[in-house]
PDB file of C-alpha atoms in Angstrom:
ATOM      1  CA  MET A   1      -4.117   2.763  -0.769  1.00 83.00           C
ATOM      2  CA  PRO A   2      -1.249   2.553  -2.204  1.00 93.00           C
ATOM      3  CA  GLU A   3       1.258  -0.543  -1.019  1.00 97.00           C
ATOM      4  CA  TYR A   4       5.100  -1.466  -2.503  1.00 97.00           C
ATOM      5  CA  PRO A   5       4.470  -1.336  -6.240  1.00 97.00           C
ATOM      6  CA  ASP A   6       3.183   1.591  -6.446  1.00 96.00           C
ATOM      7  CA  LEU A   7       5.024   3.425  -3.009  1.00 97.00           C
ATOM      8  CA  THR A   8       7.934   2.238  -5.496  1.00 97.00           C
ATOM      9  CA  VAL A   9       7.606   3.388  -8.126  1.00 96.00           C
ATOM     10  CA  TYR A  10       6.714   6.540  -6.643  1.00 97.00           C
ATOM     11  CA  VAL A  11      10.223   6.960  -4.747  1.00 97.00           C
ATOM     12  CA  GLU A  12      11.752   6.554  -8.161  1.00 97.00           C
ATOM     13  CA  HIS A  13      10.237   9.171  -9.448  1.00 96.00           C
ATOM     14  CA  ILE A  14      10.079  11.654  -6.859  1.00 97.00           C
ATOM     15  CA  GLU A  15      13.696  10.899  -6.816  1.00 97.00           C
ATOM     16  CA  ARG A  16      14.941  11.391 -10.100  1.00 96.00           C
ATOM     17  CA  ARG A  17      13.550  14.877 -10.067  1.00 97.00           C
ATOM     18  CA  VAL A  18      15.011  16.285  -6.858  1.00 98.00           C
ATOM     19  CA  LYS A  19      17.115  14.389  -5.407  1.00 98.00           C
ATOM     20  CA  GLY A  20      19.897  17.242  -5.406  1.00 98.00           C
ATOM     21  CA  ASP A  21      17.526  20.138  -5.209  1.00 97.00           C
ATOM     22  CA  ARG A  22      16.181  22.294  -2.382  1.00 98.00           C
ATOM     23  CA  LEU A  23      12.889  21.937  -1.162  1.00 98.00           C
ATOM     24  CA  THR A  24      12.658  25.787  -1.402  1.00 97.00           C
ATOM     25  CA  GLY A  25       9.235  25.631   0.670  1.00 97.00           C
ATOM     26  CA  ILE A  26       6.029  23.451   1.604  1.00 98.00           C
ATOM     27  CA  ARG A  27       2.057  25.169   1.254  1.00 97.00           C
ATOM     28  CA  LEU A  28       0.419  23.787   3.012  1.00 97.00           C
ATOM     29  CA  THR A  29      -3.905  24.462   2.516  1.00 95.00           C
ATOM     30  CA  SER A  30      -4.885  21.756   5.208  1.00 89.00           C
ATOM     31  CA  PRO A  31      -5.223  22.231   8.616  1.00 85.00           C
ATOM     32  CA  PHE A  32      -5.116  18.963   9.597  1.00 90.00           C
ATOM     33  CA  LEU A  33      -2.616  17.930   7.092  1.00 96.00           C
ATOM     34  CA  LEU A  34       0.487  18.378   9.800  1.00 97.00           C
ATOM     35  CA  ARG A  35       0.468  16.394  12.456  1.00 97.00           C
ATOM     36  CA  SER A  36       3.627  16.831  13.652  1.00 97.00           C
ATOM     37  CA  VAL A  37       4.956  20.295  16.215  1.00 95.00           C
ATOM     38  CA  THR A  38       8.202  20.984  15.520  1.00 95.00           C
ATOM     39  CA  PRO A  39      10.506  21.537  13.284  1.00 97.00           C
ATOM     40  CA  GLY A  40       8.401  23.748  11.542  1.00 96.00           C
ATOM     41  CA  VAL A  41       7.987  24.880   7.820  1.00 96.00           C
ATOM     42  CA  ASP A  42      10.527  27.009   7.952  1.00 96.00           C
ATOM     43  CA  GLU A  43      13.169  24.941   9.055  1.00 97.00           C
ATOM     44  CA  ILE A  44      13.326  22.141   6.997  1.00 96.00           C
ATOM     45  CA  ALA A  45      12.274  25.255   4.195  1.00 96.00           C
ATOM     46  CA  GLY A  46      15.703  25.496   2.157  1.00 97.00           C
ATOM     47  CA  ARG A  47      17.610  22.541   2.742  1.00 98.00           C
ATOM     48  CA  GLU A  48      19.370  20.446  -0.083  1.00 98.00           C
ATOM     49  CA  VAL A  49      16.865  16.795  -1.132  1.00 98.00           C
ATOM     50  CA  ILE A  50      19.784  13.615   0.172  1.00 98.00           C
ATOM     51  CA  ALA A  51      17.494  11.221  -0.915  1.00 98.00           C
ATOM     52  CA  VAL A  52      14.137   9.866  -1.127  1.00 98.00           C
ATOM     53  CA  ARG A  53      12.711   6.300   0.210  1.00 98.00           C
ATOM     54  CA  ARG A  54       9.821   4.239   1.915  1.00 98.00           C
ATOM     55  CA  LEU A  55       9.004   3.651   5.513  1.00 98.00           C
ATOM     56  CA  ALA A  56       6.058   0.768   5.381  1.00 97.00           C
ATOM     57  CA  LYS A  57       3.397   2.169   3.631  1.00 97.00           C
ATOM     58  CA  GLN A  58       4.935   6.559   4.698  1.00 98.00           C
ATOM     59  CA  LEU A  59       7.228   8.107   1.960  1.00 98.00           C
ATOM     60  CA  VAL A  60      10.031  10.026   3.260  1.00 98.00           C
ATOM     61  CA  LEU A  61      12.700  12.880   1.788  1.00 98.00           C
ATOM     62  CA  ALA A  62      15.407  12.832   3.355  1.00 98.00           C
ATOM     63  CA  LEU A  63      16.877  16.381   3.742  1.00 98.00           C
ATOM     64  CA  ALA A  64      20.534  17.800   4.389  1.00 98.00           C
ATOM     65  CA  ASP A  65      21.420  17.889   8.448  1.00 98.00           C
ATOM     66  CA  SER A  66      18.872  15.197   9.156  1.00 98.00           C
ATOM     67  CA  TYR A  67      15.608  16.774   8.312  1.00 98.00           C
ATOM     68  CA  PHE A  68      12.340  15.017   6.971  1.00 98.00           C
ATOM     69  CA  VAL A  69       9.456  15.114   5.377  1.00 98.00           C
ATOM     70  CA  VAL A  70       7.288  11.837   6.033  1.00 98.00           C
ATOM     71  CA  ILE A  71       3.849  11.488   3.903  1.00 98.00           C
ATOM     72  CA  HIS A  72       1.221   9.108   4.265  1.00 98.00           C
ATOM     73  CA  LEU A  73      -1.148   9.009   1.726  1.00 97.00           C
ATOM     74  CA  MET A  74      -3.589   6.342   3.631  1.00 95.00           C
ATOM     75  CA  ILE A  75      -6.677   5.033   1.286  1.00 92.00           C
ATOM     76  CA  ALA A  76      -6.675   8.251  -1.056  1.00 93.00           C
ATOM     77  CA  GLY A  77      -4.164  10.052  -0.834  1.00 96.00           C
ATOM     78  CA  ARG A  78      -1.939  11.357  -4.060  1.00 96.00           C
ATOM     79  CA  LEU A  79       0.587  12.865  -5.633  1.00 97.00           C
ATOM     80  CA  ARG A  80       1.438  14.464  -8.678  1.00 96.00           C
ATOM     81  CA  TRP A  81       4.412  16.274 -10.397  1.00 97.00           C
ATOM     82  CA  HIS A  82       4.614  19.759 -12.121  1.00 97.00           C
ATOM     83  CA  ASP A  83       7.790  20.887 -13.477  1.00 96.00           C
ATOM     84  CA  ALA A  84       8.372  24.907 -12.857  1.00 96.00           C
ATOM     85  CA  LYS A  85       7.975  27.037 -16.493  1.00 94.00           C
ATOM     86  CA  PRO A  86      10.134  29.926 -16.184  1.00 93.00           C
ATOM     87  CA  ASN A  87       9.249  33.378 -14.883  1.00 91.00           C
ATOM     88  CA  ALA A  88       6.024  31.835 -13.323  1.00 93.00           C
ATOM     89  CA  PRO A  89       4.755  31.160 -10.124  1.00 94.00           C
ATOM     90  CA  PRO A  90       4.774  27.447  -8.807  1.00 94.00           C
ATOM     91  CA  GLN A  91       1.513  25.505  -9.608  1.00 95.00           C
ATOM     92  CA  ALA A  92      -1.354  25.486  -7.905  1.00 96.00           C
ATOM     93  CA  VAL A  93      -2.672  23.591  -5.590  1.00 96.00           C
ATOM     94  CA  PRO A  94      -6.236  22.647  -6.656  1.00 94.00           C
ATOM     95  CA  LYS A  95      -8.985  24.037  -4.236  1.00 91.00           C
ATOM     96  CA  ARG A  96     -11.297  21.003  -3.816  1.00 90.00           C
ATOM     97  CA  ASN A  97      -8.858  18.251  -2.952  1.00 93.00           C
ATOM     98  CA  GLY A  98      -5.637  20.701  -2.619  1.00 96.00           C
ATOM     99  CA  LEU A  99      -3.615  19.285   0.712  1.00 97.00           C
ATOM    100  CA  ALA A 100      -0.468  20.836  -0.170  1.00 97.00           C
ATOM    101  CA  ALA A 101       2.432  21.800  -2.325  1.00 98.00           C
ATOM    102  CA  PHE A 102       6.376  20.732  -1.839  1.00 98.00           C
ATOM    103  CA  ASP A 103       8.507  23.892  -4.469  1.00 98.00           C
ATOM    104  CA  PHE A 104      11.336  22.365  -5.221  1.00 97.00           C
ATOM    105  CA  GLU A 105      13.962  24.656  -8.662  1.00 95.00           C
ATOM    106  CA  THR A 106      12.802  22.172 -10.760  1.00 96.00           C
ATOM    107  CA  GLY A 107       8.992  22.462  -9.923  1.00 97.00           C
ATOM    108  CA  SER A 108       6.195  21.739  -7.173  1.00 98.00           C
ATOM    109  CA  LEU A 109       4.493  18.089  -5.952  1.00 98.00           C
ATOM    110  CA  ILE A 110       0.826  18.717  -5.261  1.00 98.00           C
ATOM    111  CA  PHE A 111      -0.616  16.162  -1.960  1.00 98.00           C
ATOM    112  CA  THR A 112      -4.387  15.547  -2.858  1.00 96.00           C
ATOM    113  CA  GLU A 113      -6.541  13.689  -0.924  1.00 95.00           C
ATOM    114  CA  ALA A 114     -10.330  12.965  -2.752  1.00 91.00           C
ATOM    115  CA  SER A 115     -12.177  12.285   0.698  1.00 86.00           C
ATOM    116  CA  LYS A 116     -13.740  13.962   2.995  1.00 83.00           C
ATOM    117  CA  LYS A 117     -12.548  11.501   6.166  1.00 84.00           C
ATOM    118  CA  ARG A 118      -9.120  13.369   5.533  1.00 87.00           C
ATOM    119  CA  ARG A 119      -7.358  10.432   6.747  1.00 93.00           C
ATOM    120  CA  ALA A 120      -3.546  11.458   4.449  1.00 96.00           C
ATOM    121  CA  SER A 121      -0.263  13.246   7.302  1.00 97.00           C
ATOM    122  CA  LEU A 122       2.144  15.376   6.584  1.00 98.00           C
ATOM    123  CA  LYS A 123       4.887  14.860  10.090  1.00 98.00           C
ATOM    124  CA  LEU A 124       8.655  17.121   9.548  1.00 98.00           C
ATOM    125  CA  VAL A 125      10.714  15.801  11.959  1.00 98.00           C
ATOM    126  CA  HIS A 126      14.392  15.951  12.492  1.00 98.00           C
ATOM    127  CA  GLY A 127      17.165  12.994  13.485  1.00 98.00           C
ATOM    128  CA  ASP A 128      17.899   9.584  12.802  1.00 98.00           C
ATOM    129  CA  ALA A 129      15.658   8.599  16.025  1.00 98.00           C
ATOM    130  CA  ALA A 130      12.515  11.029  15.449  1.00 98.00           C
ATOM    131  CA  LEU A 131      12.612   9.455  11.752  1.00 98.00           C
ATOM    132  CA  GLY A 132      12.874   5.627  13.396  1.00 98.00           C
ATOM    133  CA  ALA A 133      10.061   6.389  16.151  1.00 98.00           C
ATOM    134  CA  LEU A 134       7.598   6.753  12.872  1.00 98.00           C
ATOM    135  CA  ASN A 135       8.763   3.138  12.017  1.00 98.00           C
ATOM    136  CA  PRO A 136       6.047   0.477  12.660  1.00 98.00           C
ATOM    137  CA  GLY A 137       8.970  -2.250  12.705  1.00 97.00           C
ATOM    138  CA  GLY A 138       7.404  -4.678   9.910  1.00 98.00           C
ATOM    139  CA  LEU A 139       9.958  -6.722   8.476  1.00 98.00           C
ATOM    140  CA  GLU A 140      10.756  -5.617   4.294  1.00 98.00           C
ATOM    141  CA  VAL A 141      10.443  -9.159   2.208  1.00 98.00           C
ATOM    142  CA  PHE A 142      13.164  -8.019   0.164  1.00 98.00           C
ATOM    143  CA  GLU A 143      16.101  -7.574   2.101  1.00 98.00           C
ATOM    144  CA  ILE A 144      15.011 -11.207   4.235  1.00 98.00           C
ATOM    145  CA  ASP A 145      15.736 -14.320   4.532  1.00 98.00           C
ATOM    146  CA  PHE A 146      13.447 -17.119   4.888  1.00 98.00           C
ATOM    147  CA  GLU A 147      14.175 -17.963   8.096  1.00 98.00           C
ATOM    148  CA  ALA A 148      13.919 -15.242   8.893  1.00 98.00           C
ATOM    149  CA  PHE A 149      10.031 -13.816   7.035  1.00 98.00           C
ATOM    150  CA  TYR A 150       9.211 -17.947   8.659  1.00 98.00           C
ATOM    151  CA  THR A 151       9.494 -17.508  12.546  1.00 97.00           C
ATOM    152  CA  ARG A 152       7.699 -13.334  12.354  1.00 97.00           C
ATOM    153  CA  LEU A 153       5.038 -15.747  10.998  1.00 96.00           C
ATOM    154  CA  ARG A 154       4.622 -18.338  13.628  1.00 96.00           C
ATOM    155  CA  GLU A 155       5.131 -15.474  16.589  1.00 96.00           C
ATOM    156  CA  THR A 156       2.486 -13.834  14.946  1.00 94.00           C
ATOM    157  CA  PRO A 157      -1.227 -15.223  16.220  1.00 92.00           C
ATOM    158  CA  HIS A 158      -3.049 -13.988  12.959  1.00 91.00           C
ATOM    159  CA  THR A 159      -4.975 -14.745  10.388  1.00 95.00           C
ATOM    160  CA  VAL A 160      -2.731 -14.490   7.027  1.00 97.00           C
ATOM    161  CA  LYS A 161      -3.952 -12.101   5.609  1.00 97.00           C
ATOM    162  CA  ARG A 162      -3.939  -9.437   8.901  1.00 95.00           C
ATOM    163  CA  ALA A 163      -0.210 -10.220   8.684  1.00 97.00           C
ATOM    164  CA  LEU A 164       0.370  -9.657   5.311  1.00 97.00           C
ATOM    165  CA  THR A 165      -1.718  -6.714   5.677  1.00 97.00           C
ATOM    166  CA  ASP A 166      -0.568  -5.111   9.936  1.00 97.00           C
ATOM    167  CA  GLN A 167       2.979  -3.428   9.071  1.00 97.00           C
ATOM    168  CA  ARG A 168       3.604  -3.788  12.696  1.00 97.00           C
ATOM    169  CA  VAL A 169       4.708  -7.392  11.019  1.00 98.00           C
ATOM    170  CA  PHE A 170       5.469  -7.492   7.658  1.00 98.00           C
ATOM    171  CA  ALA A 171       6.153  -3.380   5.256  1.00 98.00           C
ATOM    172  CA  GLY A 172       4.575  -1.878   2.671  1.00 97.00           C
ATOM    173  CA  ILE A 173       1.966  -5.033   2.139  1.00 97.00           C
ATOM    174  CA  GLY A 174      -1.678  -3.792   1.873  1.00 96.00           C
ATOM    175  CA  ASN A 175      -5.099  -5.600   1.458  1.00 96.00           C
ATOM    176  CA  ALA A 176      -5.047  -5.602  -2.564  1.00 97.00           C
ATOM    177  CA  TYR A 177      -1.519  -7.567  -3.112  1.00 98.00           C
ATOM    178  CA  SER A 178      -2.684  -9.573   0.034  1.00 98.00           C
ATOM    179  CA  ASP A 179      -5.637 -10.830  -1.781  1.00 98.00           C
ATOM    180  CA  GLU A 180      -2.787 -11.822  -5.002  1.00 98.00           C
ATOM    181  CA  ILE A 181       0.213 -12.470  -2.936  1.00 98.00           C
ATOM    182  CA  LEU A 182      -2.361 -15.341  -0.941  1.00 98.00           C
ATOM    183  CA  PHE A 183      -4.308 -15.867  -4.586  1.00 98.00           C
ATOM    184  CA  ARG A 184      -0.257 -17.082  -5.739  1.00 98.00           C
ATOM    185  CA  ALA A 185       0.352 -19.180  -2.704  1.00 98.00           C
ATOM    186  CA  HIS A 186      -3.236 -21.577  -3.012  1.00 98.00           C
ATOM    187  CA  MET A 187      -3.607 -20.288   0.828  1.00 98.00           C
ATOM    188  CA  SER A 188      -6.433 -19.638   2.726  1.00 97.00           C
ATOM    189  CA  PRO A 189      -6.760 -15.957   3.841  1.00 97.00           C
ATOM    190  CA  PHE A 190      -7.393 -17.140   7.946  1.00 96.00           C
ATOM    191  CA  LYS A 191      -4.623 -19.346   8.014  1.00 96.00           C
ATOM    192  CA  GLN A 192      -2.876 -19.379  10.416  1.00 95.00           C
ATOM    193  CA  GLY A 193       0.823 -18.057  10.848  1.00 92.00           C
ATOM    194  CA  ARG A 194       1.779 -19.425  13.568  1.00 91.00           C
ATOM    195  CA  HIS A 195       0.220 -22.951  12.163  1.00 93.00           C
ATOM    196  CA  MET A 196       1.554 -23.223   8.914  1.00 95.00           C
ATOM    197  CA  SER A 197       4.018 -26.249   7.534  1.00 96.00           C
ATOM    198  CA  GLU A 198       8.000 -25.043   6.023  1.00 97.00           C
ATOM    199  CA  ASP A 199       6.849 -26.054   2.861  1.00 98.00           C
ATOM    200  CA  GLU A 200       3.307 -23.923   3.212  1.00 98.00           C
ATOM    201  CA  ALA A 201       5.446 -20.173   4.694  1.00 98.00           C
ATOM    202  CA  ARG A 202       8.300 -21.381   1.598  1.00 98.00           C
ATOM    203  CA  GLY A 203       5.151 -21.198  -1.298  1.00 98.00           C
ATOM    204  CA  LEU A 204       4.010 -17.866   0.477  1.00 98.00           C
ATOM    205  CA  PHE A 205       7.327 -16.317   0.868  1.00 98.00           C
ATOM    206  CA  ALA A 206       8.201 -16.890  -2.750  1.00 98.00           C
ATOM    207  CA  ALA A 207       4.535 -15.176  -3.995  1.00 98.00           C
ATOM    208  CA  CYS A 208       5.040 -11.652  -1.558  1.00 98.00           C
ATOM    209  CA  ARG A 209       8.591 -11.356  -3.877  1.00 98.00           C
ATOM    210  CA  ASP A 210       6.989 -12.561  -7.147  1.00 98.00           C
ATOM    211  CA  VAL A 211       3.846 -10.470  -6.400  1.00 98.00           C
ATOM    212  CA  LEU A 212       5.585  -7.333  -5.334  1.00 98.00           C
ATOM    213  CA  SER A 213       8.410  -7.633  -8.771  1.00 98.00           C
ATOM    214  CA  GLU A 214       5.940  -8.528 -11.038  1.00 98.00           C
ATOM    215  CA  TRP A 215       3.615  -5.983 -10.348  1.00 97.00           C
ATOM    216  CA  THR A 216       6.412  -3.435  -9.629  1.00 97.00           C
ATOM    217  CA  ALA A 217       7.490  -4.165 -12.456  1.00 96.00           C
ATOM    218  CA  ARG A 218       4.220  -3.321 -14.520  1.00 95.00           C
ATOM    219  CA  LEU A 219       3.360  -0.164 -13.461  1.00 95.00           C
ATOM    220  CA  ARG A 220       6.660   1.076 -14.177  1.00 94.00           C
ATOM    221  CA  VAL A 221       5.967  -0.176 -17.514  1.00 93.00           C
ATOM    222  CA  GLU A 222       2.119   2.050 -17.119  1.00 90.00           C
ATOM    223  CA  ALA A 223       3.783   5.001 -16.243  1.00 89.00           C
ATOM    224  CA  GLU A 224       6.231   4.756 -19.220  1.00 83.00           C
ATOM    225  CA  GLY A 225       8.463   7.651 -18.264  1.00 80.00           C
ATOM    226  CA  LYS A 226       5.518   9.645 -16.895  1.00 91.00           C
ATOM    227  CA  PHE A 227       4.690  10.644 -12.875  1.00 94.00           C
ATOM    228  CA  PRO A 228       2.307   7.882 -11.773  1.00 93.00           C
ATOM    229  CA  GLY A 229      -1.115   8.671 -12.263  1.00 88.00           C
ATOM    230  CA  GLN A 230      -0.504  11.498 -14.837  1.00 88.00           C
ATOM    231  CA  GLY A 231       0.103  10.523 -18.436  1.00 74.00           C
ATOM    232  CA  GLY A 232      -2.618   7.772 -18.412  1.00 68.00           C
ATOM    233  CA  SER A 233      -1.001   5.776 -15.625  1.00 72.00           C
ATOM    234  CA  LYS A 234      -3.261   5.640 -12.371  1.00 80.00           C
ATOM    235  CA  VAL A 235      -1.835   5.160  -8.732  1.00 87.00           C
ATOM    236  CA  THR A 236      -4.859   2.620  -7.557  1.00 83.00           C
ATOM    237  CA  ALA A 237      -5.678  -0.729  -5.001  1.00 79.00           C
ATOM    238  CA  PHE A 238      -7.585  -1.771  -8.207  1.00 84.00           C
ATOM    239  CA  HIS A 239      -5.758  -3.500 -11.348  1.00 91.00           C
ATOM    240  CA  PRO A 240      -8.691  -5.252 -14.026  1.00 93.00           C
ATOM    241  CA  GLU A 241      -5.748  -7.119 -15.141  1.00 95.00           C
ATOM    242  CA  MET A 242      -5.131  -8.680 -10.937  1.00 97.00           C
ATOM    243  CA  ALA A 243      -5.992 -12.049 -10.720  1.00 98.00           C
ATOM    244  CA  VAL A 244      -9.232 -12.012  -7.679  1.00 98.00           C
ATOM    245  CA  HIS A 245      -8.647  -8.882  -5.741  1.00 97.00           C
ATOM    246  CA  GLY A 246     -11.399  -6.420  -6.685  1.00 95.00           C
ATOM    247  CA  LYS A 247     -12.992  -9.129  -8.964  1.00 96.00           C
ATOM    248  CA  TYR A 248     -15.613 -10.602  -6.826  1.00 96.00           C
ATOM    249  CA  ARG A 249     -17.758 -13.260  -8.669  1.00 96.00           C
ATOM    250  CA  ALA A 250     -15.793 -12.714 -11.877  1.00 97.00           C
ATOM    251  CA  PRO A 251     -14.121 -16.262 -13.570  1.00 98.00           C
ATOM    252  CA  CYS A 252     -11.334 -17.250 -11.243  1.00 98.00           C
ATOM    253  CA  PRO A 253      -7.769 -17.137 -14.008  1.00 97.00           C
ATOM    254  CA  VAL A 254      -6.907 -20.660 -13.116  1.00 97.00           C
ATOM    255  CA  CYS A 255     -10.004 -22.590 -12.820  1.00 97.00           C
ATOM    256  CA  GLY A 256     -13.249 -19.957 -13.852  1.00 97.00           C
ATOM    257  CA  ALA A 257     -15.209 -20.474 -10.019  1.00 97.00           C
ATOM    258  CA  PRO A 258     -16.386 -17.385  -9.593  1.00 97.00           C
ATOM    259  CA  VAL A 259     -14.491 -14.875  -7.002  1.00 97.00           C
ATOM    260  CA  GLN A 260     -15.584 -15.055  -3.014  1.00 96.00           C
ATOM    261  CA  ARG A 261     -15.351 -12.388  -1.154  1.00 95.00           C
ATOM    262  CA  ILE A 262     -15.501 -11.726   2.612  1.00 95.00           C
ATOM    263  CA  VAL A 263     -16.797  -7.905   3.267  1.00 91.00           C
ATOM    264  CA  ARG A 264     -15.060  -5.733   6.619  1.00 82.00           C
ATOM    265  CA  PRO A 265     -16.414  -2.358   7.397  1.00 72.00           C
ATOM    266  CA  GLU A 266     -12.476  -0.819   6.068  1.00 73.00           C
ATOM    267  CA  ASN A 267     -11.892  -3.418   3.272  1.00 83.00           C
ATOM    268  CA  GLU A 268     -13.214  -6.774   1.570  1.00 91.00           C
ATOM    269  CA  THR A 269     -11.153  -9.920   0.914  1.00 96.00           C
ATOM    270  CA  ASN A 270     -11.639 -11.506  -2.575  1.00 97.00           C
ATOM    271  CA  TYR A 271     -10.512 -15.479  -3.243  1.00 98.00           C
ATOM    272  CA  CYS A 272     -11.231 -18.389  -5.058  1.00 98.00           C
ATOM    273  CA  ALA A 273     -12.487 -20.597  -2.861  1.00 97.00           C
ATOM    274  CA  THR A 274     -11.609 -23.340  -5.260  1.00 97.00           C
ATOM    275  CA  CYS A 275      -7.732 -22.992  -5.205  1.00 98.00           C
ATOM    276  CA  GLN A 276      -7.368 -21.446  -1.771  1.00 98.00           C
ATOM    277  CA  THR A 277     -10.005 -23.291   0.031  1.00 97.00           C
ATOM    278  CA  GLY A 278      -9.958 -26.715  -0.950  1.00 95.00           C
ATOM    279  CA  GLY A 279     -14.196 -25.351  -1.671  1.00 95.00           C
ATOM    280  CA  ARG A 280     -15.400 -23.791   1.264  1.00 95.00           C
ATOM    281  CA  LEU A 281     -16.967 -20.660   1.107  1.00 95.00           C
ATOM    282  CA  LEU A 282     -15.242 -18.333   4.329  1.00 94.00           C
ATOM    283  CA  ALA A 283     -18.141 -16.823   6.493  1.00 83.00           C
ATOM    284  CA  ASP A 284     -18.880 -13.090   5.369  1.00 74.00           C
ATOM    285  CA  ARG A 285     -20.064 -12.114   9.440  1.00 58.00           C
ATOM    286  CA  SER A 286     -22.751  -9.989   8.110  1.00 53.00           C
ATOM    287  CA  LEU A 287     -24.076 -11.884   4.633  1.00 47.00           C
ATOM    288  CA  SER A 288     -23.681 -15.489   6.931  1.00 47.00           C
ATOM    289  CA  ARG A 289     -25.692 -14.231  10.395  1.00 48.00           C
ATOM    290  CA  LEU A 290     -28.529 -12.327   8.209  1.00 44.00           C
ATOM    291  CA  LEU A 291     -29.280 -15.924   6.165  1.00 42.00           C
ATOM    292  CA  LYS A 292     -27.968 -18.079   9.208  1.00 45.00           C
ATOM    293  CA  ASP A 293     -28.545 -21.571   8.441  1.00 47.00           C
ATOM    294  CA  THR A 294     -28.994 -21.210   4.214  1.00 44.00           C
ATOM    295  CA  TYR A 295     -25.685 -19.899   4.289  1.00 46.00           C
ATOM    296  CA  PRO A 296     -23.204 -21.574   2.081  1.00 62.00           C
ATOM    297  CA  ARG A 297     -20.917 -23.937   2.784  1.00 62.00           C
ATOM    298  CA  ARG A 298     -19.243 -24.588  -0.297  1.00 59.00           C
ATOM    299  CA  ILE A 299     -18.723 -23.357  -3.472  1.00 64.00           C
ATOM    300  CA  GLU A 300     -21.152 -26.151  -5.300  1.00 58.00           C
ATOM    301  CA  GLU A 301     -23.564 -24.770  -2.929  1.00 62.00           C
ATOM    302  CA  LEU A 302     -23.473 -21.589  -3.738  1.00 59.00           C
ATOM    303  CA  GLU A 303     -23.028 -22.350  -8.136  1.00 53.00           C
ATOM    304  CA  GLY A 304     -26.378 -25.414  -7.735  1.00 44.00           C
TER     305      GLY A 304
END
């Protein structure tokens, strides 16, 4: 699922192309995409784009007169941009995985989803209150100070991994970058936020800002002026340069121990036992239930 760095670069590229332009129309090709009733597509069409921004993990096109187009890419949703061509019809929506096209005077933004589950969504809303109702309430780590960050952690009765990825707690961070943040902070994914010391929380706060800043800058360079996901760049949850996310069994870039994982139905957590948990292997519920007493408890047992 695209997270803060990917979504930030999306916002920058979309705004660069459509701010001040008119949304001339929306072409829907999937009956499952639109999750709102009013306003309708015809009421939205023809309005000028005032701004493009992010709301948690959602992309928002702010239009004139307080109308908003809210796009949630979920796991497999992606966007592509096609410049308008003189005397040519707008870019066609792909038949296989196309969901919609947002047509502007300068080009078309094509919305696709590479999944049969159809989780991506589009909502059209009118008024700041209606848009605010779509905000899950998570804090933006670049818009708060440490005290607000630490207070929110202590108020959350979850593991730090869950707290970072819960959009009601912190906004924009997901499974991939939470792995990288926790590795940078040398912290176990199972650490309880409410039991965290001030020094630990400061390290985590710094790691959040550092990892997200570094990857946003990296993805900006990767796009090289071209729209994200086009011209060789990729919008993906896994990048080969990542330290631990998606690196199960690969050597940790710091200590060389094999990266571990905890598998869940919808995702997995990757971590280094040596760097983050003092050598202790965290229980993978399905695997530990299968192996029972033979399940290794420490990285040394696994290597043995």
